[in-house]
Amino acid sequence: MTALMVDVRGLEVSFGGTRVLHDVSLALEKGSTIGVVGESGSGKSTLAKALVGVVPAASGAVTVGGIDVRRLGRDRRAAYDYRRRVQMIPQDPYSSLSPRRTVGQTLAEAVDPRRADVRRFSDRIAHWLERVGLSADMMTRYPHEFSGGQRQRIAIARSLLLDPSFVIADEITSALDVSVQAQILDLLAEIKAEVGVTMMFISHNLAVVQRVSDYVAVMYRGEVVESGTADEIYGDPRHWYTRRLLDADPGAPGFRLDA
Ligand SMILES: Nc1ncnc2c1ncn2[C@@H]1O[C@H](COP(=O)(O)OP(=O)(O)O)[C@@H](O)[C@H]1O
Ligand SMILES: [Mg+2]
């Protein structure tokens, strides 16, 4: 058994003839967290989508949890299983939580899309609502009754109640107030330490990434220009672009959560 959760080699992704990822290689050990940082348009979300398998690779190898992601299109069962093992927490819970479903219904649907039965899964739903700092009785409420931070907690609960092996969080704190961002990051770090899930944490904000990551990959124009341990990247940046990011954010290193 490999100790790698993610193994990406020479990944190229194109949209309509335009290449947006160039020769991306990345390896991530099971149980660790990698932060992916870079300015808007640098290809972070495209990398995430290639890992989840919703964006095809033009070339290169993408293996997650020992599964060759490019083969999922040919195997429906494997694809179904993969979607449960590899979860993406979306940036905007407004768009990902149905306004017409109670929180309980949304979470029950995540457990079993064919039989979204809240009563059947109520113990599990209650457990996860409490685990993310909400309360069990909130399962009867609708998304509009919650704040942005609470909705993001619900999205986290939905991603984690399937006990996934790999979770990608793509800019999940970008729309939140600074103090709420810190709470969400601390919650994720705590849950990660508890359940040992492997994570990819994407943000344009260096301080956010630093707060939760063991490893960091810096993306610029569709390439990973530098990667290493968080200490290496923040303490001894080699690439000019990494230095520029650090200079542009005088709060880093030091957990200043604005941007
Ligand atoms: N579905 C798409 N079709 C065409 N171009 C896209 C699509 N998705 C992303 N892009 C382009 O790919 C590049 C990388 O985008 P993205 O991965 O969203 O960057 P980031 O998440 O770092 O902001 C950008 O130039 C963006 O315009
Ligand atoms: Mg993005």
Short mmCIF file of C-alpha atoms in Angstrom, two decimals, residues 12-191:
data_model
loop_
_atom_site.label_atom_id
_atom_site.label_comp_id
_atom_site.label_asym_id
_atom_site.label_seq_id
_atom_site.Cartn_x
_atom_site.Cartn_y
_atom_site.Cartn_z
CA GLU A 12 -2.15 19.23 -18.20
CA VAL A 13 -5.68 20.64 -18.43
CA SER A 14 -7.13 22.63 -21.32
CA PHE A 15 -10.40 24.46 -21.83
CA GLY A 16 -11.34 24.85 -25.47
CA GLY A 17 -7.79 24.67 -26.71
CA THR A 18 -6.41 26.98 -24.02
CA ARG A 19 -4.01 25.25 -21.69
CA VAL A 20 -4.69 26.31 -18.08
CA LEU A 21 -2.62 23.75 -16.13
CA HIS A 22 0.96 23.10 -17.23
CA ASP A 23 2.90 20.06 -16.09
CA VAL A 24 1.51 20.06 -12.54
CA SER A 25 3.05 17.46 -10.23
CA LEU A 26 2.10 17.02 -6.62
CA ALA A 27 2.35 14.31 -3.99
CA LEU A 28 0.54 14.27 -0.66
CA GLU A 29 0.91 11.73 2.13
CA LYS A 30 -2.12 10.25 3.80
CA GLY A 31 -3.25 12.22 6.84
CA SER A 32 -1.55 15.48 5.97
CA THR A 33 -2.86 18.81 4.73
CA ILE A 34 -1.57 20.69 1.73
CA GLY A 35 -2.36 24.34 1.19
CA VAL A 36 -2.60 25.52 -2.40
CA VAL A 37 -2.05 29.23 -2.76
CA GLY A 38 -1.94 31.60 -5.71
CA GLU A 39 -3.69 34.61 -7.16
CA SER A 40 -7.10 34.44 -8.79
CA GLY A 41 -6.95 32.65 -12.14
CA SER A 42 -3.76 30.73 -11.31
CA GLY A 43 -5.52 27.36 -11.71
CA LYS A 44 -6.26 26.31 -8.13
CA SER A 45 -9.91 25.38 -8.70
CA THR A 46 -9.05 23.64 -11.96
CA LEU A 47 -6.53 21.48 -10.09
CA ALA A 48 -9.21 20.68 -7.48
CA LYS A 49 -11.70 19.73 -10.20
CA ALA A 50 -9.16 17.51 -11.92
CA LEU A 51 -8.61 15.70 -8.61
CA VAL A 52 -12.34 15.26 -8.08
CA GLY A 53 -12.63 14.07 -11.68
CA VAL A 54 -15.08 16.66 -13.02
CA VAL A 55 -12.46 18.22 -15.31
CA PRO A 56 -10.59 15.85 -17.62
CA ALA A 57 -6.81 15.74 -17.86
CA ALA A 58 -5.43 16.43 -21.34
CA SER A 59 -2.39 14.44 -20.27
CA GLY A 60 -0.56 13.30 -17.17
CA ALA A 61 -1.46 10.94 -14.34
CA VAL A 62 -3.87 11.69 -11.48
CA THR A 63 -4.13 9.11 -8.71
CA VAL A 64 -6.14 9.71 -5.53
CA GLY A 65 -6.36 7.05 -2.83
CA GLY A 66 -4.83 4.56 -5.26
CA ILE A 67 -7.57 5.23 -7.86
CA ASP A 68 -6.65 6.38 -11.36
CA VAL A 69 -9.07 9.29 -11.76
CA ARG A 70 -8.99 9.13 -15.56
CA ARG A 71 -10.51 5.65 -15.53
CA LEU A 72 -13.59 6.63 -13.49
CA GLY A 73 -15.55 7.58 -16.61
CA ARG A 74 -15.58 3.95 -17.66
CA ASP A 75 -16.71 2.47 -14.35
CA ARG A 76 -19.94 3.81 -12.84
CA ARG A 77 -19.64 1.90 -9.61
CA ALA A 78 -16.09 3.05 -9.04
CA ALA A 79 -17.14 6.60 -9.89
CA TYR A 80 -19.99 6.49 -7.34
CA ASP A 81 -17.68 5.17 -4.66
CA TYR A 82 -15.04 7.75 -5.55
CA ARG A 83 -17.50 10.65 -5.19
CA ARG A 84 -18.17 9.54 -1.64
CA ARG A 85 -14.53 9.03 -0.70
CA VAL A 86 -13.33 12.31 -2.18
CA GLN A 87 -15.31 15.35 -1.10
CA MET A 88 -15.15 18.98 -2.11
CA ILE A 89 -16.38 21.67 0.29
CA PRO A 90 -17.59 24.45 -1.99
CA GLN A 91 -16.73 28.12 -1.65
CA ASP A 92 -20.29 29.31 -1.62
CA PRO A 93 -22.75 27.34 0.52
CA TYR A 94 -25.59 29.50 -0.83
CA SER A 95 -25.37 27.70 -4.11
CA SER A 96 -24.63 24.26 -2.70
CA LEU A 97 -27.41 24.04 -0.10
CA SER A 98 -30.86 23.78 -1.60
CA PRO A 99 -33.07 26.62 -0.29
CA ARG A 100 -36.12 24.33 -0.34
CA ARG A 101 -34.63 21.54 1.74
CA THR A 102 -34.16 21.49 5.48
CA VAL A 103 -30.62 21.00 6.68
CA GLY A 104 -31.62 17.50 7.78
CA GLN A 105 -32.89 16.63 4.29
CA THR A 106 -29.70 17.93 2.68
CA LEU A 107 -27.54 15.90 5.05
CA ALA A 108 -29.70 12.77 4.69
CA GLU A 109 -29.41 13.08 0.93
CA ALA A 110 -25.63 13.15 1.25
CA VAL A 111 -25.74 9.85 3.15
CA ASP A 112 -28.13 8.17 0.70
CA PRO A 113 -29.15 10.07 -2.44
CA ARG A 114 -31.83 7.49 -3.27
CA ARG A 115 -33.50 7.40 0.13
CA ALA A 116 -32.93 10.75 1.83
CA ASP A 117 -34.70 9.79 5.03
CA VAL A 118 -33.99 12.24 7.86
CA ARG A 119 -35.40 9.99 10.58
CA ARG A 120 -33.34 7.04 9.45
CA PHE A 121 -30.10 9.02 9.65
CA SER A 122 -31.03 11.41 12.45
CA ASP A 123 -28.41 10.16 14.91
CA ARG A 124 -25.64 10.60 12.40
CA ILE A 125 -26.93 14.02 11.30
CA ALA A 126 -27.28 15.17 14.92
CA HIS A 127 -23.77 14.00 15.70
CA TRP A 128 -22.27 15.95 12.82
CA LEU A 129 -24.29 19.11 13.42
CA GLU A 130 -23.01 19.13 16.97
CA ARG A 131 -19.51 18.27 15.84
CA VAL A 132 -19.35 21.41 13.67
CA GLY A 133 -20.62 23.62 16.51
CA LEU A 134 -24.32 23.70 15.63
CA SER A 135 -27.14 21.90 17.42
CA ALA A 136 -29.15 18.82 16.54
CA ASP A 137 -32.49 20.66 16.49
CA MET A 138 -31.22 22.77 13.59
CA MET A 139 -31.86 19.87 11.22
CA THR A 140 -35.46 21.06 10.78
CA ARG A 141 -34.41 24.54 9.61
CA TYR A 142 -33.76 25.96 6.15
CA PRO A 143 -30.50 27.47 4.84
CA HIS A 144 -31.79 31.08 4.88
CA GLU A 145 -32.21 30.83 8.65
CA PHE A 146 -28.44 30.58 9.10
CA SER A 147 -25.53 33.01 8.90
CA GLY A 148 -22.79 32.57 6.27
CA GLY A 149 -20.47 30.98 8.82
CA GLN A 150 -23.18 28.58 9.99
CA ARG A 151 -23.95 27.59 6.42
CA GLN A 152 -20.29 26.85 5.88
CA ARG A 153 -20.37 24.65 9.00
CA ILE A 154 -23.32 22.77 7.48
CA ALA A 155 -21.35 22.30 4.25
CA ILE A 156 -18.44 20.94 6.29
CA ALA A 157 -20.76 18.52 8.11
CA ARG A 158 -22.16 17.34 4.79
CA SER A 159 -18.68 16.66 3.41
CA LEU A 160 -17.51 14.82 6.49
CA LEU A 161 -20.45 12.64 7.42
CA LEU A 162 -19.58 10.20 4.67
CA ASP A 163 -16.24 9.62 6.38
CA PRO A 164 -14.24 10.57 3.27
CA SER A 165 -10.55 9.85 2.92
CA PHE A 166 -9.73 13.08 1.08
CA VAL A 167 -11.40 16.49 1.39
CA ILE A 168 -10.75 19.54 -0.76
CA ALA A 169 -11.74 22.92 0.69
CA ASP A 170 -11.74 25.50 -2.09
CA GLU A 171 -11.72 29.09 -0.77
CA ILE A 172 -14.29 28.13 1.85
CA THR A 173 -13.57 31.11 4.10
CA SER A 174 -13.16 33.79 1.45
CA ALA A 175 -16.69 35.16 1.78
CA LEU A 176 -16.66 35.22 5.59
CA ASP A 177 -15.75 37.91 8.12
CA VAL A 178 -12.24 37.69 9.51
CA SER A 179 -13.24 36.43 12.97
CA VAL A 180 -15.58 33.83 11.46
CA GLN A 181 -12.82 32.71 9.06
CA ALA A 182 -10.56 31.95 12.02
CA GLN A 183 -13.29 29.93 13.74
CA ILE A 184 -13.95 27.84 10.63
CA LEU A 185 -10.23 27.20 10.11
CA ASP A 186 -9.79 26.15 13.73
CA LEU A 187 -12.79 23.84 13.44
CA LEU A 188 -11.34 22.17 10.35
CA ALA A 189 -7.93 21.77 11.96
CA GLU A 190 -9.57 20.20 15.01
CA ILE A 191 -11.69 17.76 13.00
#
